[in-house]
Amino acid sequence: MNIESARKWLRGGLIALAALQTFASAWQYIFPRSFYDDFPTVNLDPPYNEHLITDIGGLGLALAGILWFAAWALDNKVMISALIGYLIYAALHFLFHVRHFEHFSLPEALGVGTGLGAEVVLAVALLYLAGRVYQAQRTAK
């Protein structure tokens, strides 16, 4: 894969992560009660706390902003930084949920585990690709 093709994949992947993060975080921040009541499986977690949900939504929007900027800039250091931050968040979120499936049905557990796991896999793949592009550009100079 050449650098330009890799950069296109990176931009597409960063946009996908940013869009997903924006959607969930904006919902959390703007409509916290709806997020708690209507987002699949969230109401299976501990009791509703508006402050906590809106704070998490705000942090998620900050992360989404960094991902959007990385997708726009396509600067290696910005992309790698954004992806490391996202990967830490996504991996910890995934780990929490896979340890707390006791109130979930099998389809709910599979849906949550698969969805959150896919975010981790995509972030790892994009981070690997960004690292390869970075190395290729360094050796080309």
PDB file of C-alpha atoms in Angstrom:
ATOM      1  CA  MET A   1       0.000   0.000   0.000  1.00  0.00           C
ATOM      2  CA  ASN A   2       1.456   3.374  -0.954  1.00  0.00           C
ATOM      3  CA  ILE A   3       1.461   6.387   1.351  1.00  0.00           C
ATOM      4  CA  GLU A   4      -1.374   8.217  -0.407  1.00  0.00           C
ATOM      5  CA  SER A   5      -3.622   5.181  -0.288  1.00  0.00           C
ATOM      6  CA  ALA A   6      -2.780   4.650   3.383  1.00  0.00           C
ATOM      7  CA  ARG A   7      -3.530   8.308   4.128  1.00  0.00           C
ATOM      8  CA  LYS A   8      -6.964   7.927   2.493  1.00  0.00           C
ATOM      9  CA  TRP A   9      -7.692   4.889   4.679  1.00  0.00           C
ATOM     10  CA  LEU A  10      -6.494   6.804   7.724  1.00  0.00           C
ATOM     11  CA  ARG A  11      -8.729   9.767   6.908  1.00  0.00           C
ATOM     12  CA  GLY A  12     -11.741   7.475   6.383  1.00  0.00           C
ATOM     13  CA  GLY A  13     -11.080   5.581   9.598  1.00  0.00           C
ATOM     14  CA  LEU A  14     -10.560   8.752  11.624  1.00  0.00           C
ATOM     15  CA  ILE A  15     -13.787  10.201  10.216  1.00  0.00           C
ATOM     16  CA  ALA A  16     -15.659   7.001  11.133  1.00  0.00           C
ATOM     17  CA  LEU A  17     -14.341   7.088  14.720  1.00  0.00           C
ATOM     18  CA  ALA A  18     -15.043  10.817  15.013  1.00  0.00           C
ATOM     19  CA  ALA A  19     -18.595  10.418  13.683  1.00  0.00           C
ATOM     20  CA  LEU A  20     -19.398   7.568  16.082  1.00  0.00           C
ATOM     21  CA  GLN A  21     -17.892   9.478  19.007  1.00  0.00           C
ATOM     22  CA  THR A  22     -19.753  12.666  18.057  1.00  0.00           C
ATOM     23  CA  PHE A  23     -23.086  10.849  17.784  1.00  0.00           C
ATOM     24  CA  ALA A  24     -22.911   9.098  21.163  1.00  0.00           C
ATOM     25  CA  SER A  25     -21.304  12.009  23.004  1.00  0.00           C
ATOM     26  CA  ALA A  26     -23.686  14.645  21.669  1.00  0.00           C
ATOM     27  CA  TRP A  27     -26.620  12.427  22.653  1.00  0.00           C
ATOM     28  CA  GLN A  28     -25.123  12.000  26.142  1.00  0.00           C
ATOM     29  CA  TYR A  29     -24.487  15.700  26.539  1.00  0.00           C
ATOM     30  CA  ILE A  30     -27.638  17.189  25.008  1.00  0.00           C
ATOM     31  CA  PHE A  31     -30.193  14.516  25.971  1.00  0.00           C
ATOM     32  CA  PRO A  32     -28.677  12.667  28.953  1.00  0.00           C
ATOM     33  CA  ARG A  33     -31.963  11.209  30.196  1.00  0.00           C
ATOM     34  CA  SER A  34     -32.847   9.959  26.719  1.00  0.00           C
ATOM     35  CA  PHE A  35     -29.388   8.411  26.388  1.00  0.00           C
ATOM     36  CA  TYR A  36     -29.847   6.605  29.689  1.00  0.00           C
ATOM     37  CA  ASP A  37     -33.413   5.500  28.923  1.00  0.00           C
ATOM     38  CA  ASP A  38     -33.148   4.772  25.187  1.00  0.00           C
ATOM     39  CA  PHE A  39     -29.616   3.746  24.254  1.00  0.00           C
ATOM     40  CA  PRO A  40     -29.571  -0.073  24.193  1.00  0.00           C
ATOM     41  CA  THR A  41     -28.339  -1.609  27.473  1.00  0.00           C
ATOM     42  CA  VAL A  42     -27.330   1.657  29.210  1.00  0.00           C
ATOM     43  CA  ASN A  43     -30.298   1.421  31.570  1.00  0.00           C
ATOM     44  CA  LEU A  44     -28.872  -1.917  32.740  1.00  0.00           C
ATOM     45  CA  ASP A  45     -26.020  -0.007  34.381  1.00  0.00           C
ATOM     46  CA  PRO A  46     -26.225   1.606  37.850  1.00  0.00           C
ATOM     47  CA  PRO A  47     -28.857   4.330  38.505  1.00  0.00           C
ATOM     48  CA  TYR A  48     -29.127   7.425  36.298  1.00  0.00           C
ATOM     49  CA  ASN A  49     -26.904  10.377  37.154  1.00  0.00           C
ATOM     50  CA  GLU A  50     -27.328  13.408  34.841  1.00  0.00           C
ATOM     51  CA  HIS A  51     -24.095  15.051  35.954  1.00  0.00           C
ATOM     52  CA  LEU A  52     -22.059  11.961  35.237  1.00  0.00           C
ATOM     53  CA  ILE A  53     -23.676  11.348  31.844  1.00  0.00           C
ATOM     54  CA  THR A  54     -23.245  14.963  30.672  1.00  0.00           C
ATOM     55  CA  ASP A  55     -19.632  15.069  31.895  1.00  0.00           C
ATOM     56  CA  ILE A  56     -18.859  11.882  29.974  1.00  0.00           C
ATOM     57  CA  GLY A  57     -20.681  13.292  26.937  1.00  0.00           C
ATOM     58  CA  GLY A  58     -18.544  16.451  27.143  1.00  0.00           C
ATOM     59  CA  LEU A  59     -15.337  14.434  27.378  1.00  0.00           C
ATOM     60  CA  GLY A  60     -16.464  12.315  24.448  1.00  0.00           C
ATOM     61  CA  LEU A  61     -17.139  15.442  22.390  1.00  0.00           C
ATOM     62  CA  ALA A  62     -13.620  16.672  23.197  1.00  0.00           C
ATOM     63  CA  LEU A  63     -12.226  13.340  21.980  1.00  0.00           C
ATOM     64  CA  ALA A  64     -14.399  13.556  18.859  1.00  0.00           C
ATOM     65  CA  GLY A  65     -13.041  17.061  18.190  1.00  0.00           C
ATOM     66  CA  ILE A  66      -9.487  15.736  18.296  1.00  0.00           C
ATOM     67  CA  LEU A  67     -10.412  12.898  15.917  1.00  0.00           C
ATOM     68  CA  TRP A  68     -12.115  15.325  13.497  1.00  0.00           C
ATOM     69  CA  PHE A  69      -9.037  17.565  13.555  1.00  0.00           C
ATOM     70  CA  ALA A  70      -6.742  14.584  12.968  1.00  0.00           C
ATOM     71  CA  ALA A  71      -8.857  13.500   9.988  1.00  0.00           C
ATOM     72  CA  TRP A  72      -8.690  17.029   8.564  1.00  0.00           C
ATOM     73  CA  ALA A  73      -4.993  17.671   9.230  1.00  0.00           C
ATOM     74  CA  LEU A  74      -3.656  14.171   8.416  1.00  0.00           C
ATOM     75  CA  ASP A  75      -0.517  15.138  10.306  1.00  0.00           C
ATOM     76  CA  ASN A  76       1.212  11.985  11.534  1.00  0.00           C
ATOM     77  CA  LYS A  77       1.843  13.162  15.080  1.00  0.00           C
ATOM     78  CA  VAL A  78      -1.700  14.516  15.441  1.00  0.00           C
ATOM     79  CA  MET A  79      -3.213  11.289  14.050  1.00  0.00           C
ATOM     80  CA  ILE A  80      -1.089   9.069  16.277  1.00  0.00           C
ATOM     81  CA  SER A  81      -1.863  11.188  19.353  1.00  0.00           C
ATOM     82  CA  ALA A  82      -5.598  11.164  18.629  1.00  0.00           C
ATOM     83  CA  LEU A  83      -5.592   7.420  18.017  1.00  0.00           C
ATOM     84  CA  ILE A  84      -3.625   6.651  21.193  1.00  0.00           C
ATOM     85  CA  GLY A  85      -6.121   8.704  23.219  1.00  0.00           C
ATOM     86  CA  TYR A  86      -9.078   7.055  21.519  1.00  0.00           C
ATOM     87  CA  LEU A  87      -7.602   3.569  21.927  1.00  0.00           C
ATOM     88  CA  ILE A  88      -7.092   4.073  25.664  1.00  0.00           C
ATOM     89  CA  TYR A  89     -10.699   5.221  26.036  1.00  0.00           C
ATOM     90  CA  ALA A  90     -12.153   2.489  23.794  1.00  0.00           C
ATOM     91  CA  ALA A  91     -10.147  -0.328  25.398  1.00  0.00           C
ATOM     92  CA  LEU A  92     -11.091   0.712  28.945  1.00  0.00           C
ATOM     93  CA  HIS A  93     -14.754   1.114  27.938  1.00  0.00           C
ATOM     94  CA  PHE A  94     -14.687  -2.346  26.340  1.00  0.00           C
ATOM     95  CA  LEU A  95     -13.041  -3.898  29.415  1.00  0.00           C
ATOM     96  CA  PHE A  96     -15.639  -2.401  31.744  1.00  0.00           C
ATOM     97  CA  HIS A  97     -18.525  -3.785  29.757  1.00  0.00           C
ATOM     98  CA  VAL A  98     -17.162  -7.281  29.226  1.00  0.00           C
ATOM     99  CA  ARG A  99     -16.756  -7.566  33.010  1.00  0.00           C
ATOM    100  CA  HIS A 100     -20.343  -6.419  33.704  1.00  0.00           C
ATOM    101  CA  PHE A 101     -22.681  -8.552  31.589  1.00  0.00           C
ATOM    102  CA  GLU A 102     -24.565 -10.129  34.498  1.00  0.00           C
ATOM    103  CA  HIS A 103     -27.837  -8.257  33.723  1.00  0.00           C
ATOM    104  CA  PHE A 104     -27.548  -8.598  29.945  1.00  0.00           C
ATOM    105  CA  SER A 105     -29.228 -11.140  27.731  1.00  0.00           C
ATOM    106  CA  LEU A 106     -26.923 -13.078  25.414  1.00  0.00           C
ATOM    107  CA  PRO A 107     -27.890 -10.953  22.358  1.00  0.00           C
ATOM    108  CA  GLU A 108     -27.332  -7.731  24.353  1.00  0.00           C
ATOM    109  CA  ALA A 109     -23.940  -8.940  25.595  1.00  0.00           C
ATOM    110  CA  LEU A 110     -22.905 -10.016  22.097  1.00  0.00           C
ATOM    111  CA  GLY A 111     -24.062  -6.716  20.612  1.00  0.00           C
ATOM    112  CA  VAL A 112     -22.270  -4.557  23.167  1.00  0.00           C
ATOM    113  CA  GLY A 113     -19.130  -6.700  23.194  1.00  0.00           C
ATOM    114  CA  THR A 114     -18.926  -6.837  19.412  1.00  0.00           C
ATOM    115  CA  GLY A 115     -19.620  -3.132  18.903  1.00  0.00           C
ATOM    116  CA  LEU A 116     -17.141  -1.964  21.521  1.00  0.00           C
ATOM    117  CA  GLY A 117     -14.586  -4.566  20.435  1.00  0.00           C
ATOM    118  CA  ALA A 118     -14.838  -3.359  16.835  1.00  0.00           C
ATOM    119  CA  GLU A 119     -13.964   0.173  17.984  1.00  0.00           C
ATOM    120  CA  VAL A 120     -10.808  -1.167  19.674  1.00  0.00           C
ATOM    121  CA  VAL A 121      -9.831  -3.208  16.605  1.00  0.00           C
ATOM    122  CA  LEU A 122     -10.389  -0.237  14.269  1.00  0.00           C
ATOM    123  CA  ALA A 123      -8.325   2.064  16.509  1.00  0.00           C
ATOM    124  CA  VAL A 124      -5.464  -0.496  16.665  1.00  0.00           C
ATOM    125  CA  ALA A 125      -5.549  -0.976  12.878  1.00  0.00           C
ATOM    126  CA  LEU A 126      -5.539   2.769  12.228  1.00  0.00           C
ATOM    127  CA  LEU A 127      -2.740   3.306  14.744  1.00  0.00           C
ATOM    128  CA  TYR A 128      -0.693   0.603  13.021  1.00  0.00           C
ATOM    129  CA  LEU A 129      -1.371   2.191   9.615  1.00  0.00           C
ATOM    130  CA  ALA A 130      -0.489   5.674  10.902  1.00  0.00           C
ATOM    131  CA  GLY A 131       2.766   4.287  12.300  1.00  0.00           C
ATOM    132  CA  ARG A 132       3.609   2.693   8.967  1.00  0.00           C
ATOM    133  CA  VAL A 133       2.928   5.965   7.109  1.00  0.00           C
ATOM    134  CA  TYR A 134       5.048   7.863   9.631  1.00  0.00           C
ATOM    135  CA  GLN A 135       7.946   5.432   9.192  1.00  0.00           C
ATOM    136  CA  ALA A 136       7.657   5.499   5.386  1.00  0.00           C
ATOM    137  CA  GLN A 137       7.712   9.287   5.321  1.00  0.00           C
ATOM    138  CA  ARG A 138      10.722   9.414   7.657  1.00  0.00           C
ATOM    139  CA  THR A 139      12.730   6.999   5.510  1.00  0.00           C
ATOM    140  CA  ALA A 140      11.741   8.854   2.304  1.00  0.00           C
ATOM    141  CA  LYS A 141      13.387  12.067   3.568  1.00  0.00           C
TER     142      LYS A 141
END
